[in-house]
Amino acid sequence: MRGLGGRLGGGQDGRERRWTGLDRLESRNRAPRSLLVALLLASVTLITLDVSGGGSSPLEPARRAVGEAFGPAESAAAAAVRPFTSVPAWFRSKGDLADQVRDLEASNAELRGKVELAGFDRNRLEQYDGLTSAAADLGSALVPARVVALGSRQSQSFTVTIDAGSDAGVGPDMTVVNNDGLVGRVLRVTRGTATVLLIVDPDSTVGGRVGSSMEIGFVTGSGSLKEEAGLDLRLVDDASVPSRDDTVVTWGSSTGPYAPGVPIGTITEVYSSLREASQRAVVKPFVDFSALDVVGVMVPSGSASDRAIVEADGSLR
């Protein structure tokens, strides 16, 4: 028993010696706390020296050497993985680029449209500005309007439709002008439109007065929109001979279809008729009837209108 107990006791001592050896081995492999503290202090010291040193830091040579040693390897690795890492960004960039292209195309189309319409808008603005001068020269208020349709040739009449009617203060037998001169007179109106008989219509007759001699006569239309066709002027006094380049204006009245003093055109040719013992003159109209756009209808000052009216002094009301 003593021998067995001795063995057992010896076995317990052996186990104790074995576990004690393992503890020593583990303690040998663990870094002591003093080493960790030393490393921490060394790190803090190096950081402090590096920060306080700035460009002349004592660690700068070591940092430069490490950069020179590992820099090429880092560049090569970045170049190798760049095609893979940039794939998502490439797809996003392509989508953004497509959106930018569409936006630029839309902007270019808008700018191109503005450039193409620049001359048209400029001409229309000049015509509107011209109405203010015409109102002041004629001493009458004008309702601005635009030509929106040309009369059909089947009717054998030369008329236009304007976008101003009774709501704008326009009525039948009102004089229609533009910034160049006499256009015609209003035949009929609706609430929003009016039909205008042009002075080039062969059934149109306008009382005209020669500027230099003050002789009166009648101006009839030629039935053509071409400027070279002209208008026909016959004076009341057969013995009176009009002069070339004389200006012809209306001699109507404020209550008639044509207001007085509206420019019609200039005399370009004078013909004598021996059979009729009269003088006939060709008048070139001031208005280009093949390019009518903005016109003004002469209305009494203070007329009610659904749009701005150019008053006789050139102001808008």
PDB file of N, CA and C in Angstrom, residues 14-72:
ATOM      1  N   GLY A  14       4.224  14.163 -10.396  1.00  0.00           N
ATOM      2  CA  GLY A  14       4.604  14.256 -11.837  1.00  0.00           C
ATOM      3  C   GLY A  14       3.653  15.130 -12.594  1.00  0.00           C
ATOM      4  N   ARG A  15       2.335  15.003 -12.266  1.00  0.00           N
ATOM      5  CA  ARG A  15       1.378  15.865 -12.969  1.00  0.00           C
ATOM      6  C   ARG A  15       1.604  17.327 -12.600  1.00  0.00           C
ATOM      7  N   GLU A  16       1.891  17.559 -11.358  1.00  0.00           N
ATOM      8  CA  GLU A  16       2.132  18.935 -10.952  1.00  0.00           C
ATOM      9  C   GLU A  16       3.351  19.493 -11.656  1.00  0.00           C
ATOM     10  N   ARG A  17       4.390  18.656 -11.769  1.00  0.00           N
ATOM     11  CA  ARG A  17       5.583  19.134 -12.471  1.00  0.00           C
ATOM     12  C   ARG A  17       5.270  19.393 -13.945  1.00  0.00           C
ATOM     13  N   ARG A  18       4.413  18.487 -14.544  1.00  0.00           N
ATOM     14  CA  ARG A  18       4.095  18.670 -15.976  1.00  0.00           C
ATOM     15  C   ARG A  18       3.321  19.965 -16.200  1.00  0.00           C
ATOM     16  N   TRP A  19       2.271  20.254 -15.426  1.00  0.00           N
ATOM     17  CA  TRP A  19       1.489  21.493 -15.588  1.00  0.00           C
ATOM     18  C   TRP A  19       2.329  22.729 -15.298  1.00  0.00           C
ATOM     19  N   THR A  20       3.215  22.570 -14.323  1.00  0.00           N
ATOM     20  CA  THR A  20       4.092  23.714 -14.042  1.00  0.00           C
ATOM     21  C   THR A  20       4.996  24.015 -15.215  1.00  0.00           C
ATOM     22  N   GLY A  21       5.435  22.998 -15.913  1.00  0.00           N
ATOM     23  CA  GLY A  21       6.285  23.201 -17.105  1.00  0.00           C
ATOM     24  C   GLY A  21       5.520  23.884 -18.230  1.00  0.00           C
ATOM     25  N   LEU A  22       4.241  23.499 -18.381  1.00  0.00           N
ATOM     26  CA  LEU A  22       3.430  24.152 -19.430  1.00  0.00           C
ATOM     27  C   LEU A  22       3.211  25.624 -19.127  1.00  0.00           C
ATOM     28  N   ASP A  23       2.966  25.924 -17.870  1.00  0.00           N
ATOM     29  CA  ASP A  23       2.782  27.323 -17.497  1.00  0.00           C
ATOM     30  C   ASP A  23       4.028  28.127 -17.784  1.00  0.00           C
ATOM     31  N   ARG A  24       5.158  27.526 -17.494  1.00  0.00           N
ATOM     32  CA  ARG A  24       6.399  28.265 -17.800  1.00  0.00           C
ATOM     33  C   ARG A  24       6.577  28.488 -19.288  1.00  0.00           C
ATOM     34  N   LEU A  25       6.187  27.462 -20.095  1.00  0.00           N
ATOM     35  CA  LEU A  25       6.304  27.612 -21.555  1.00  0.00           C
ATOM     36  C   LEU A  25       5.397  28.720 -22.076  1.00  0.00           C
ATOM     37  N   GLU A  26       4.170  28.766 -21.558  1.00  0.00           N
ATOM     38  CA  GLU A  26       3.236  29.803 -22.013  1.00  0.00           C
ATOM     39  C   GLU A  26       3.701  31.175 -21.576  1.00  0.00           C
ATOM     40  N   SER A  27       4.213  31.229 -20.355  1.00  0.00           N
ATOM     41  CA  SER A  27       4.696  32.535 -19.896  1.00  0.00           C
ATOM     42  C   SER A  27       5.906  32.981 -20.684  1.00  0.00           C
ATOM     43  N   ARG A  28       6.707  32.000 -21.164  1.00  0.00           N
ATOM     44  CA  ARG A  28       7.876  32.337 -21.977  1.00  0.00           C
ATOM     45  C   ARG A  28       7.436  32.896 -23.345  1.00  0.00           C
ATOM     46  N   ASN A  29       6.307  32.334 -23.913  1.00  0.00           N
ATOM     47  CA  ASN A  29       5.821  32.786 -25.227  1.00  0.00           C
ATOM     48  C   ASN A  29       5.082  34.123 -25.130  1.00  0.00           C
ATOM     49  N   ARG A  30       4.473  34.505 -23.989  1.00  0.00           N
ATOM     50  CA  ARG A  30       3.767  35.767 -23.832  1.00  0.00           C
ATOM     51  C   ARG A  30       4.766  36.902 -23.617  1.00  0.00           C
ATOM     52  N   ALA A  31       4.480  38.004 -24.347  1.00  0.00           N
ATOM     53  CA  ALA A  31       5.353  39.161 -24.152  1.00  0.00           C
ATOM     54  C   ALA A  31       5.102  39.767 -22.796  1.00  0.00           C
ATOM     55  N   PRO A  32       6.099  40.075 -22.077  1.00  0.00           N
ATOM     56  CA  PRO A  32       5.921  40.687 -20.769  1.00  0.00           C
ATOM     57  C   PRO A  32       5.323  42.075 -20.900  1.00  0.00           C
ATOM     58  N   ARG A  33       4.662  42.524 -19.861  1.00  0.00           N
ATOM     59  CA  ARG A  33       3.992  43.821 -19.893  1.00  0.00           C
ATOM     60  C   ARG A  33       4.984  44.960 -20.058  1.00  0.00           C
ATOM     61  N   SER A  34       6.122  44.776 -19.550  1.00  0.00           N
ATOM     62  CA  SER A  34       7.119  45.847 -19.683  1.00  0.00           C
ATOM     63  C   SER A  34       7.512  46.075 -21.133  1.00  0.00           C
ATOM     64  N   LEU A  35       7.528  44.969 -21.920  1.00  0.00           N
ATOM     65  CA  LEU A  35       7.853  45.128 -23.351  1.00  0.00           C
ATOM     66  C   LEU A  35       6.756  45.893 -24.085  1.00  0.00           C
ATOM     67  N   LEU A  36       5.515  45.594 -23.764  1.00  0.00           N
ATOM     68  CA  LEU A  36       4.396  46.317 -24.399  1.00  0.00           C
ATOM     69  C   LEU A  36       4.438  47.793 -24.051  1.00  0.00           C
ATOM     70  N   VAL A  37       4.728  48.067 -22.786  1.00  0.00           N
ATOM     71  CA  VAL A  37       4.823  49.465 -22.371  1.00  0.00           C
ATOM     72  C   VAL A  37       5.960  50.166 -23.094  1.00  0.00           C
ATOM     73  N   ALA A  38       7.074  49.484 -23.272  1.00  0.00           N
ATOM     74  CA  ALA A  38       8.226  50.074 -23.958  1.00  0.00           C
ATOM     75  C   ALA A  38       7.898  50.361 -25.417  1.00  0.00           C
ATOM     76  N   LEU A  39       7.221  49.417 -26.073  1.00  0.00           N
ATOM     77  CA  LEU A  39       6.832  49.630 -27.466  1.00  0.00           C
ATOM     78  C   LEU A  39       5.870  50.802 -27.602  1.00  0.00           C
ATOM     79  N   LEU A  40       4.914  50.888 -26.678  1.00  0.00           N
ATOM     80  CA  LEU A  40       3.958  51.992 -26.711  1.00  0.00           C
ATOM     81  C   LEU A  40       4.657  53.330 -26.536  1.00  0.00           C
ATOM     82  N   LEU A  41       5.581  53.386 -25.585  1.00  0.00           N
ATOM     83  CA  LEU A  41       6.329  54.627 -25.368  1.00  0.00           C
ATOM     84  C   LEU A  41       7.182  54.979 -26.583  1.00  0.00           C
ATOM     85  N   ALA A  42       7.770  53.930 -27.192  1.00  0.00           N
ATOM     86  CA  ALA A  42       8.593  54.199 -28.387  1.00  0.00           C
ATOM     87  C   ALA A  42       7.734  54.742 -29.530  1.00  0.00           C
ATOM     88  N   SER A  43       6.528  54.201 -29.702  1.00  0.00           N
ATOM     89  CA  SER A  43       5.636  54.677 -30.765  1.00  0.00           C
ATOM     90  C   SER A  43       5.232  56.121 -30.538  1.00  0.00           C
ATOM     91  N   VAL A  44       4.881  56.426 -29.288  1.00  0.00           N
ATOM     92  CA  VAL A  44       4.510  57.805 -28.972  1.00  0.00           C
ATOM     93  C   VAL A  44       5.666  58.751 -29.224  1.00  0.00           C
ATOM     94  N   THR A  45       6.882  58.314 -28.854  1.00  0.00           N
ATOM     95  CA  THR A  45       8.068  59.152 -29.060  1.00  0.00           C
ATOM     96  C   THR A  45       8.309  59.412 -30.540  1.00  0.00           C
ATOM     97  N   LEU A  46       8.192  58.332 -31.362  1.00  0.00           N
ATOM     98  CA  LEU A  46       8.422  58.503 -32.807  1.00  0.00           C
ATOM     99  C   LEU A  46       7.365  59.417 -33.434  1.00  0.00           C
ATOM    100  N   ILE A  47       6.134  59.256 -33.006  1.00  0.00           N
ATOM    101  CA  ILE A  47       5.071  60.119 -33.561  1.00  0.00           C
ATOM    102  C   ILE A  47       5.326  61.567 -33.188  1.00  0.00           C
ATOM    103  N   THR A  48       5.736  61.794 -31.930  1.00  0.00           N
ATOM    104  CA  THR A  48       6.008  63.162 -31.484  1.00  0.00           C
ATOM    105  C   THR A  48       7.165  63.774 -32.255  1.00  0.00           C
ATOM    106  N   LEU A  49       8.227  63.002 -32.431  1.00  0.00           N
ATOM    107  CA  LEU A  49       9.366  63.505 -33.192  1.00  0.00           C
ATOM    108  C   LEU A  49       8.991  63.789 -34.641  1.00  0.00           C
ATOM    109  N   ASP A  50       8.166  62.929 -35.221  1.00  0.00           N
ATOM    110  CA  ASP A  50       7.780  63.103 -36.623  1.00  0.00           C
ATOM    111  C   ASP A  50       6.916  64.348 -36.808  1.00  0.00           C
ATOM    112  N   VAL A  51       5.975  64.550 -35.873  1.00  0.00           N
ATOM    113  CA  VAL A  51       5.079  65.702 -35.986  1.00  0.00           C
ATOM    114  C   VAL A  51       5.825  66.992 -35.729  1.00  0.00           C
ATOM    115  N   SER A  52       6.665  67.007 -34.711  1.00  0.00           N
ATOM    116  CA  SER A  52       7.383  68.227 -34.366  1.00  0.00           C
ATOM    117  C   SER A  52       8.482  68.553 -35.362  1.00  0.00           C
ATOM    118  N   GLY A  53       8.994  67.528 -36.038  1.00  0.00           N
ATOM    119  CA  GLY A  53      10.095  67.762 -36.980  1.00  0.00           C
ATOM    120  C   GLY A  53       9.637  68.353 -38.295  1.00  0.00           C
ATOM    121  N   GLY A  54       8.394  68.115 -38.699  1.00  0.00           N
ATOM    122  CA  GLY A  54       7.908  68.643 -39.968  1.00  0.00           C
ATOM    123  C   GLY A  54       8.662  68.053 -41.132  1.00  0.00           C
ATOM    124  N   GLY A  55       9.147  68.937 -42.009  1.00  0.00           N
ATOM    125  CA  GLY A  55       9.885  68.470 -43.179  1.00  0.00           C
ATOM    126  C   GLY A  55      11.254  67.915 -42.839  1.00  0.00           C
ATOM    127  N   SER A  56      11.813  68.310 -41.671  1.00  0.00           N
ATOM    128  CA  SER A  56      13.130  67.815 -41.267  1.00  0.00           C
ATOM    129  C   SER A  56      13.018  66.720 -40.221  1.00  0.00           C
ATOM    130  N   SER A  57      11.954  65.957 -40.283  1.00  0.00           N
ATOM    131  CA  SER A  57      11.729  64.873 -39.326  1.00  0.00           C
ATOM    132  C   SER A  57      12.830  63.827 -39.457  1.00  0.00           C
ATOM    133  N   PRO A  58      13.303  63.274 -38.336  1.00  0.00           N
ATOM    134  CA  PRO A  58      14.333  62.222 -38.420  1.00  0.00           C
ATOM    135  C   PRO A  58      13.815  60.951 -39.082  1.00  0.00           C
ATOM    136  N   LEU A  59      12.507  60.821 -39.180  1.00  0.00           N
ATOM    137  CA  LEU A  59      11.948  59.629 -39.839  1.00  0.00           C
ATOM    138  C   LEU A  59      11.794  59.812 -41.342  1.00  0.00           C
ATOM    139  N   GLU A  60      12.055  61.018 -41.828  1.00  0.00           N
ATOM    140  CA  GLU A  60      11.851  61.269 -43.255  1.00  0.00           C
ATOM    141  C   GLU A  60      12.739  60.392 -44.132  1.00  0.00           C
ATOM    142  N   PRO A  61      14.044  60.220 -43.798  1.00  0.00           N
ATOM    143  CA  PRO A  61      14.862  59.325 -44.640  1.00  0.00           C
ATOM    144  C   PRO A  61      14.323  57.902 -44.676  1.00  0.00           C
ATOM    145  N   ALA A  62      13.854  57.418 -43.510  1.00  0.00           N
ATOM    146  CA  ALA A  62      13.314  56.053 -43.487  1.00  0.00           C
ATOM    147  C   ALA A  62      12.036  55.971 -44.307  1.00  0.00           C
ATOM    148  N   ARG A  63      11.190  57.006 -44.191  1.00  0.00           N
ATOM    149  CA  ARG A  63       9.953  57.010 -44.960  1.00  0.00           C
ATOM    150  C   ARG A  63      10.231  57.056 -46.461  1.00  0.00           C
ATOM    151  N   ARG A  64      11.260  57.854 -46.837  1.00  0.00           N
ATOM    152  CA  ARG A  64      11.613  57.945 -48.253  1.00  0.00           C
ATOM    153  C   ARG A  64      12.137  56.621 -48.767  1.00  0.00           C
ATOM    154  N   ALA A  65      12.932  55.971 -47.947  1.00  0.00           N
ATOM    155  CA  ALA A  65      13.489  54.683 -48.378  1.00  0.00           C
ATOM    156  C   ALA A  65      12.397  53.634 -48.549  1.00  0.00           C
ATOM    157  N   VAL A  66      11.468  53.620 -47.609  1.00  0.00           N
ATOM    158  CA  VAL A  66      10.352  52.661 -47.731  1.00  0.00           C
ATOM    159  C   VAL A  66       9.510  52.968 -48.960  1.00  0.00           C
ATOM    160  N   GLY A  67       9.284  54.285 -49.202  1.00  0.00           N
ATOM    161  CA  GLY A  67       8.499  54.651 -50.386  1.00  0.00           C
ATOM    162  C   GLY A  67       9.179  54.246 -51.662  1.00  0.00           C
ATOM    163  N   GLU A  68      10.512  54.452 -51.734  1.00  0.00           N
ATOM    164  CA  GLU A  68      11.241  54.058 -52.942  1.00  0.00           C
ATOM    165  C   GLU A  68      11.258  52.548 -53.131  1.00  0.00           C
ATOM    166  N   ALA A  69      11.236  51.823 -52.001  1.00  0.00           N
ATOM    167  CA  ALA A  69      11.293  50.365 -52.103  1.00  0.00           C
ATOM    168  C   ALA A  69       9.943  49.763 -52.487  1.00  0.00           C
ATOM    169  N   PHE A  70       8.875  50.278 -51.864  1.00  0.00           N
ATOM    170  CA  PHE A  70       7.559  49.674 -52.097  1.00  0.00           C
ATOM    171  C   PHE A  70       6.689  50.461 -53.080  1.00  0.00           C
ATOM    172  N   GLY A  71       7.119  51.697 -53.436  1.00  0.00           N
ATOM    173  CA  GLY A  71       6.306  52.496 -54.361  1.00  0.00           C
ATOM    174  C   GLY A  71       6.073  51.825 -55.705  1.00  0.00           C
ATOM    175  N   PRO A  72       7.131  51.325 -56.389  1.00  0.00           N
ATOM    176  CA  PRO A  72       6.894  50.658 -57.682  1.00  0.00           C
ATOM    177  C   PRO A  72       5.959  49.460 -57.567  1.00  0.00           C
TER     178      PRO A  72
END
